[in-house]
Amino acid sequence: MAEAGDYVAVVSPSTPPGPGRPGGGELGGGTQASQRLLAYSDALLSIIATVMILPVAHTKIHPDQKLGESVQQLLATKIAVYLMTFLIVTVAWAAHVRLFQVIELIDDVLALLNLACMMLITFLPYTFSLMASFPDVPFGIFMFSSCSVVIGTIQAIIVVYGFHHPYLLSHQIQESENQAFYKNHILKIILRGPTLSFFAAIVSFFFIPLAYVFLGLVIFFPHVSHLTKWFKSKVLGQEDEVPLESFTSYLTEPLSKERVEAFSDGVYAIVATLLILDICEDNVPDAKEVREKYRGNLINALSEYGPNFLAYFGSFVTIGLLWFVHHSLFLHVTKATRLMGLLNTLSLAFIGGLPLAYQLTSEFAEKSHNETEAIQVSCVTIFFASIFQFGIWTAALFHERETLHPFARYGGKEHALMFAKLALYPCASLAAFFLTCVVSELSTEIFHLMQIVVPFAFLVLRIFVRVGLVALKFLFRPRKNVSEEEEACLSPSETLS
Amino acid sequence: MAEAGDYVAVVSPSTPPGPGRPGGGELGGGTQASQRLLAYSDALLSIIATVMILPVAHTKIHPDQKLGESVQQLLATKIAVYLMTFLIVTVAWAAHVRLFQVIELIDDVLALLNLACMMLITFLPYTFSLMASFPDVPFGIFMFSSCSVVIGTIQAIIVVYGFHHPYLLSHQIQESENQAFYKNHILKIILRGPTLSFFAAIVSFFFIPLAYVFLGLVIFFPHVSHLTKWFKSKVLGQEDEVPLESFTSYLTEPLSKERVEAFSDGVYAIVATLLILDICEDNVPDAKEVREKYRGNLINALSEYGPNFLAYFGSFVTIGLLWFVHHSLFLHVTKATRLMGLLNTLSLAFIGGLPLAYQLTSEFAEKSHNETEAIQVSCVTIFFASIFQFGIWTAALFHERETLHPFARYGGKEHALMFAKLALYPCASLAAFFLTCVVSELSTEIFHLMQIVVPFAFLVLRIFVRVGLVALKFLFRPRKNVSEEEEACLSPSETLS
């Protein structure tokens, strides 16, 4: 490693890389901007996080079985595997984001090291499946932990390599006199997970539950430590300014907005694609069957799949619009705090569950009892996916000066519209859920037609919001001190426009 | 549509969007930069293009059958579906790129229209599967063509909407006096495919083969017309300057480099992920089987899957390095011509075939005759994927002043290294192929080990190139007029450094 690395430095002594070099990508002497490497890593990580829903969705549920029991069976192992994989990959992704906030330029050695790292991260879901299938055998935990340790080692090598070639580092660190401090700090952050996994690997041979505790710590430690800090500052008094300082400090700034967007895009894209994959594998009629059963009439054969197509379009519309809401939200976000990152991860985890919901609703069409439950599972999934999106927005409003664009803050002219956009899906899914309880005959067809109608709601939302604001203005004009949220965003917008 | 659109314009008369607005994303009044929409579209399109390899890879091949026959069976329908889907989606993607080179800003209406367009594009593979399963039924062609017509209609609406709100257009067109000309030109490009499909849909009820000819035209017409133009200019004389003019003209500039990269990244990422998906679905041993067959010894049970893991790591390394080569290449590319785009598409189509190669080599381990053929299929796939990459480079060198960074041109200091990087995989895969012919006993294990060793070749490539250049310099110094390519890039690099 070190040889090849030194060599890169030797080859290019005549062209020290500098900011004023032409051509965005190539900086001479094998040094390159890292955007595309990061975009590729984001795509890989988001897909690997989400794709593990497929084994869940493809679990064959016996038609005679009641869905309630089968869902419980599924819940036991496969959904757990999916959720844990998703969270673990997200933790690995967050570490990766941190790492490449420090190292801004790459060369061939770093690119190859990063690929090796990616290879091991994509292998994590497999080790996790092993763990879930054989929870009482230490070997699964051992494999998972070793993978994690090797990933940590490679990332540590990347850090050491980066600090050995300071021109690769971010400008801020390059100019700082305290490079050694930064190096130790970032190493500490990156090696935290692998160290815990290392202990888990050793402990796994003696006492397995303790090993699981260690692994749980890997996932939740960063979030828990941040949350306790946050709650402490809130409980001990209104020290709003203290945690905010940390946002402006470079190394504790949690996630770059671009990479959160790229990761989210990957998840939404793969989820939308998994749907059509199922359609293509399951719903192309067999040539022989068409000839014998439908006398060669393809249209009749296809009409049997009608509900599946409806389910496909309904689900695609839902995923597309949830992406649209996410997109609208992040247009207004200027900086993503750690809490917003966590809420985004949770939202994405439920988005990843949508193929399962699709599978259920398309499979249990026309089977009265299961049908209702399938719709309920869909509603719950959509509700949580959208309510966590709403949570991102709420979290952003807490520190709106740092995190939000002026248009979207309280009183901004886009505030009310944003609120309406984010509230649409939680309300709609809740309404659909309660409809299934009241109307016992609600069919999946009606549900999917409802899904397909929603985009038109988005199109007329601006008009609704405008009318609503005018109505509110009219209603509340006499009383001046109104504290309602709608009013808060109304009156200053009046002064703005 | 027009109502909501007008409304957007009405809401924001007080904030006309301009270039000097703060905050990259939000431009006020619902107008937004389109980067993320495009990134999401690229991700969706690249995944949908590639994911259709899964039905091919999952086709069960009977172990007793000879692979040769099964491959022929596969070739007949499923590989054809995969390749045609890939090419059709690529055509749709190219039209999409063109479209959003004209429209640079978006608002909510455009975002929703684009999502509708995406939904129909992701549905194309299904209609194509129908066509492949029922080649003699007009309904498949009819569905495909109608989808294509609707996509064209939506894209035309986007264009009309864009020209109706000129602040959404690209700066160059906004300032041009000839907007009507641009509008007609872009509409012509976008509606070419759908018009052909429309004729195909009508003709399909009378004479099916002619319908297929029309559909073939959709895919190949733009490339063929460009190639004939190019050959004509080459054959009629060295009019190098005439075709180059078209590259500088705005509307005929074929593809934006960023979107070619994003699309390619999506393909590489999904291919790498499909591998681990297979591992997770097929290679987690059954708990009951482990208990009965291996007396609860998980490690023994897993050791049976050893070859699969080796195949996984080998394939991942290959895909990762092919991405790495692509990444290195596009760092040096400043502009992608249409020919380069076509070669890139072909390279990606073979990259998409790698999961099939993986499936074959991991399934036919230890079955002597099939094993050799599986390795040969892998070698051929890798060879074509990498030789088309090499083709991109060659095509770029034809117009190196427009397409390449100075470092990578003839005589640039990175030229020789780039050449070596691009030549490595074609040479290695050819060598492996001929090895299978000579050494009858070459096992998949050795093949995958070879794959895993390749990254080290990349690491020492710089040293090899350096040594090679010095050796060449030493050998050829007495004779001054040497025309070999290696020499051509050596001597100026000598003068540079």
Coordinates of C-alpha atoms in Angstrom, one line a residue, chain A residues 1 3-4 7-8 11-12 14-15 21-23 25-33 36-37 39-40 43-44 47-48 51-52 54-55 58 106-109 111-112 115 118-120 122-127 129-130 133-134 137 139-140 143 257 260-262 264-266 268-270 272-274 276-277 279-281 283-288 290 296 298-299 302 305 309 312-314 316-317 319-321 323-324 326-328 330-332 405 407 413-414 417 421 455-456 458-460 462-463 466-467 496-497, chain B residues 1 3-4 7-8 11-12 14-15 21-23 25-33 36-37 39-40 43-44 47-48 51-52 54-55 58 106-109 111-112 115 118-120 122-127 129-130 133-134 137 139-140 143 257 260-262 264-266 268-270 272-274 276-277 279-281 283-288 290 296 298-299 302 305 309 312-314 316-317 319-321 323-324 326-328 330-332 405 407 413-414 417 421 455-456 458-460 462-463 466-467 496-497:
Chain A
M1 CA 0.0 0.0 0.0
E3 CA 4.8 1.8 -1.8
A4 CA 2.2 2.5 -4.4
Y7 CA 4.9 6.3 -5.9
V8 CA 1.9 8.5 -6.7
V11 CA 5.3 10.6 -10.1
S12 CA 3.8 14.1 -9.7
S14 CA 6.2 18.7 -10.8
T15 CA 2.5 19.3 -10.5
R21 CA -6.3 23.8 -11.6
P22 CA -8.5 23.5 -14.7
G23 CA -11.0 20.7 -15.3
G25 CA -12.3 16.1 -12.2
E26 CA -8.6 15.6 -12.9
L27 CA -6.2 17.4 -10.7
G28 CA -3.0 16.0 -12.1
G29 CA -0.6 13.3 -10.8
G30 CA -3.5 10.9 -10.2
T31 CA -5.2 13.1 -7.7
Q32 CA -9.0 13.4 -8.4
A33 CA -12.1 15.0 -7.0
R36 CA -18.2 10.5 -8.4
L37 CA -16.6 8.0 -6.0
A39 CA -22.0 9.1 -5.6
Y40 CA -21.2 5.5 -6.6
A43 CA -25.8 4.2 -4.8
L44 CA -24.2 0.9 -3.7
I47 CA -29.3 -0.4 -2.8
I48 CA -27.7 -2.9 -0.5
V51 CA -32.6 -4.9 -1.5
M52 CA -32.8 -7.1 1.6
L54 CA -36.7 -9.0 -1.4
P55 CA -36.3 -12.2 0.6
H58 CA -40.8 -13.3 -1.7
I106 CA -8.7 10.9 -3.9
D107 CA -6.1 9.0 -5.9
D108 CA -6.1 5.5 -7.3
V109 CA -5.0 3.9 -4.1
A111 CA -10.3 4.6 -4.9
L112 CA -9.3 0.9 -4.7
L115 CA -13.9 -0.3 -3.4
M118 CA -17.6 -1.4 -0.3
M119 CA -17.2 -5.1 -1.1
L120 CA -17.1 -6.0 2.6
T122 CA -22.2 -5.4 0.7
F123 CA -21.2 -8.7 2.3
L124 CA -22.7 -7.6 5.7
P125 CA -26.3 -8.5 4.8
Y126 CA -25.2 -12.1 4.2
T127 CA -23.5 -12.4 7.6
S129 CA -28.8 -13.4 7.4
L130 CA -26.6 -16.1 8.9
S133 CA -31.0 -18.1 10.8
F134 CA -28.7 -19.4 13.5
V137 CA -24.4 -20.3 16.9
F139 CA -20.0 -18.4 14.0
G140 CA -22.6 -16.0 12.5
M143 CA -18.3 -13.6 10.8
K257 CA -26.9 17.3 2.6
V260 CA -28.2 12.4 2.4
E261 CA -30.0 13.2 -0.9
A262 CA -28.0 10.8 -2.9
S264 CA -32.3 8.7 -0.3
D265 CA -32.5 8.8 -4.0
G266 CA -30.9 5.4 -4.3
Y268 CA -36.4 5.4 -3.6
A269 CA -35.1 4.3 -7.0
I270 CA -34.5 0.7 -6.1
A272 CA -39.6 1.7 -7.4
T273 CA -37.7 -0.8 -9.5
L274 CA -38.3 -3.8 -7.3
I276 CA -41.7 -3.9 -11.8
L277 CA -39.2 -6.7 -11.3
I279 CA -44.4 -7.9 -12.2
C280 CA -42.0 -9.1 -14.9
E281 CA -41.2 -12.3 -13.1
N283 CA -47.2 -11.8 -14.3
V284 CA -46.1 -12.7 -17.8
P285 CA -48.6 -15.5 -18.7
D286 CA -47.3 -18.8 -19.8
A287 CA -47.6 -19.4 -23.6
K288 CA -48.9 -22.9 -23.1
V290 CA -52.8 -19.1 -22.7
G296 CA -54.9 -18.1 -27.4
L298 CA -53.8 -13.0 -24.6
I299 CA -56.1 -10.1 -23.6
L302 CA -53.9 -10.6 -19.0
Y305 CA -53.6 -9.9 -13.8
F309 CA -51.2 -3.8 -12.6
Y312 CA -48.2 -1.7 -9.4
F313 CA -49.3 1.7 -10.6
G314 CA -50.7 2.6 -7.2
F316 CA -45.3 3.4 -7.9
V317 CA -47.4 6.6 -7.6
I319 CA -43.3 5.9 -3.9
G320 CA -42.9 8.6 -6.6
L321 CA -44.9 11.1 -4.5
W323 CA -39.8 11.0 -3.2
F324 CA -41.4 14.2 -4.5
H326 CA -38.7 14.4 0.2
H327 CA -37.3 16.3 -2.8
S328 CA -39.5 19.4 -1.9
F330 CA -34.7 19.0 1.0
L331 CA -34.9 21.8 -1.5
H332 CA -35.6 24.0 1.6
H405 CA -34.1 28.2 3.8
F407 CA -38.8 30.7 2.4
K413 CA -44.0 32.1 1.9
E414 CA -43.5 28.4 1.3
L417 CA -47.4 24.8 1.4
K421 CA -47.4 18.7 1.3
P455 CA -51.0 13.2 -7.4
F456 CA -53.9 15.4 -8.4
F458 CA -50.6 17.6 -5.0
L459 CA -51.3 19.6 -8.1
V460 CA -54.2 21.4 -6.5
R462 CA -51.2 25.2 -3.9
I463 CA -54.7 26.4 -4.7
R466 CA -53.9 29.7 -0.9
V467 CA -57.7 29.5 -0.3
L496 CA -43.7 39.6 2.7
S497 CA -45.9 39.5 -0.4
Chain B
M1 CA -52.4 20.8 -16.2
E3 CA -54.5 25.5 -14.8
A4 CA -52.1 24.4 -12.1
Y7 CA -51.2 29.1 -11.0
V8 CA -47.6 28.6 -10.2
V11 CA -48.3 32.7 -7.1
S12 CA -44.8 34.1 -7.7
S14 CA -43.2 39.1 -6.9
T15 CA -40.1 36.9 -7.2
R21 CA -30.6 34.0 -6.1
P22 CA -29.2 32.5 -2.9
G23 CA -29.4 28.7 -2.0
G25 CA -31.9 24.4 -4.7
E26 CA -34.8 26.7 -4.1
L27 CA -35.3 29.6 -6.5
G28 CA -38.5 30.9 -5.1
G29 CA -42.1 30.6 -6.3
G30 CA -41.9 26.9 -6.7
T31 CA -39.1 27.0 -9.3
Q32 CA -36.2 24.6 -8.5
A33 CA -32.9 23.5 -9.9
R36 CA -31.8 16.0 -8.0
L37 CA -34.7 15.2 -10.2
A39 CA -30.1 12.2 -10.6
Y40 CA -33.2 10.3 -9.4
A43 CA -30.9 6.1 -11.0
L44 CA -34.4 4.8 -11.9
I47 CA -31.7 0.2 -12.5
I48 CA -34.6 -0.6 -14.7
V51 CA -32.5 -5.4 -13.4
M52 CA -34.1 -7.3 -16.3
L54 CA -32.5 -11.2 -13.1
P55 CA -35.1 -13.3 -15.0
H58 CA -32.6 -17.0 -12.5
I106 CA -38.3 22.7 -12.8
D107 CA -41.4 23.4 -10.8
D108 CA -43.8 21.0 -9.1
V109 CA -45.9 20.4 -12.2
A111 CA -41.6 17.2 -11.4
L112 CA -44.9 15.3 -11.3
L115 CA -42.5 11.1 -12.4
M118 CA -40.7 7.5 -15.3
M119 CA -43.6 5.3 -14.3
L120 CA -44.4 4.5 -17.9
T122 CA -40.4 1.4 -15.9
F123 CA -43.4 -0.4 -17.3
L124 CA -41.7 -0.8 -20.7
P125 CA -39.7 -4.0 -19.7
Y126 CA -43.0 -5.7 -18.8
T127 CA -44.6 -5.0 -22.2
S129 CA -41.5 -9.4 -21.9
L130 CA -45.0 -9.9 -23.2
S133 CA -43.3 -14.5 -24.9
F134 CA -45.9 -14.0 -27.5
V137 CA -49.7 -11.8 -31.0
F139 CA -51.4 -7.2 -28.4
G140 CA -47.8 -7.2 -27.0
M143 CA -49.1 -2.3 -25.5
K257 CA -21.1 14.0 -19.2
V260 CA -23.6 9.6 -18.6
E261 CA -21.6 9.1 -15.4
A262 CA -24.7 9.0 -13.2
S264 CA -23.3 4.3 -15.6
D265 CA -22.9 4.5 -11.8
G266 CA -26.4 3.2 -11.4
Y268 CA -22.5 -0.7 -11.9
A269 CA -24.1 -0.3 -8.5
I270 CA -27.1 -2.4 -9.2
A272 CA -22.8 -5.3 -7.8
T273 CA -25.8 -5.5 -5.6
L274 CA -27.6 -8.2 -7.5
I276 CA -25.1 -10.3 -2.9
L277 CA -28.9 -10.6 -3.3
I279 CA -26.0 -15.1 -2.2
C280 CA -28.4 -14.0 0.5
E281 CA -31.4 -15.9 -1.1
N283 CA -26.7 -19.6 0.2
V284 CA -28.0 -19.3 3.8
P285 CA -28.2 -22.9 4.9
D286 CA -31.4 -24.3 6.2
A287 CA -31.5 -24.7 9.9
K288 CA -33.1 -28.1 9.8
V290 CA -27.7 -28.2 9.3
G296 CA -25.3 -28.7 13.9
L298 CA -22.5 -24.5 10.8
I299 CA -18.9 -24.1 9.6
L302 CA -20.9 -23.2 5.0
Y305 CA -20.8 -22.9 -0.3
F309 CA -18.3 -17.0 -1.9
Y312 CA -19.0 -13.6 -5.3
F313 CA -15.7 -11.9 -4.3
G314 CA -14.2 -12.5 -7.8
F316 CA -17.5 -8.1 -7.2
V317 CA -13.8 -7.3 -7.7
I319 CA -17.3 -5.1 -11.4
G320 CA -15.6 -2.8 -9.0
L321 CA -12.5 -2.6 -11.2
W323 CA -16.2 0.8 -12.6
F324 CA -12.8 2.0 -11.5
H326 CA -14.7 3.8 -16.3
H327 CA -14.2 6.3 -13.5
S328 CA -10.6 6.9 -14.5
F330 CA -14.3 9.8 -17.5
L331 CA -12.1 11.9 -15.3
H332 CA -10.1 12.6 -18.4
H405 CA -8.3 16.6 -20.9
F407 CA -3.2 15.1 -19.6
K413 CA 1.5 12.5 -19.0
E414 CA -1.4 10.2 -18.1
L417 CA -1.2 4.9 -17.9
K421 CA -5.5 0.6 -17.4
P455 CA -6.6 -5.1 -8.2
F456 CA -3.0 -5.6 -7.3
F458 CA -3.8 -2.0 -11.0
L459 CA -1.8 -0.9 -8.0
V460 CA 1.5 -1.7 -9.6
R462 CA 1.9 2.8 -12.5
I463 CA 5.2 1.2 -11.8
R466 CA 7.0 3.8 -15.7
V467 CA 9.4 1.0 -16.2
L496 CA 6.7 17.6 -20.2
S497 CA 8.3 16.3 -17.1

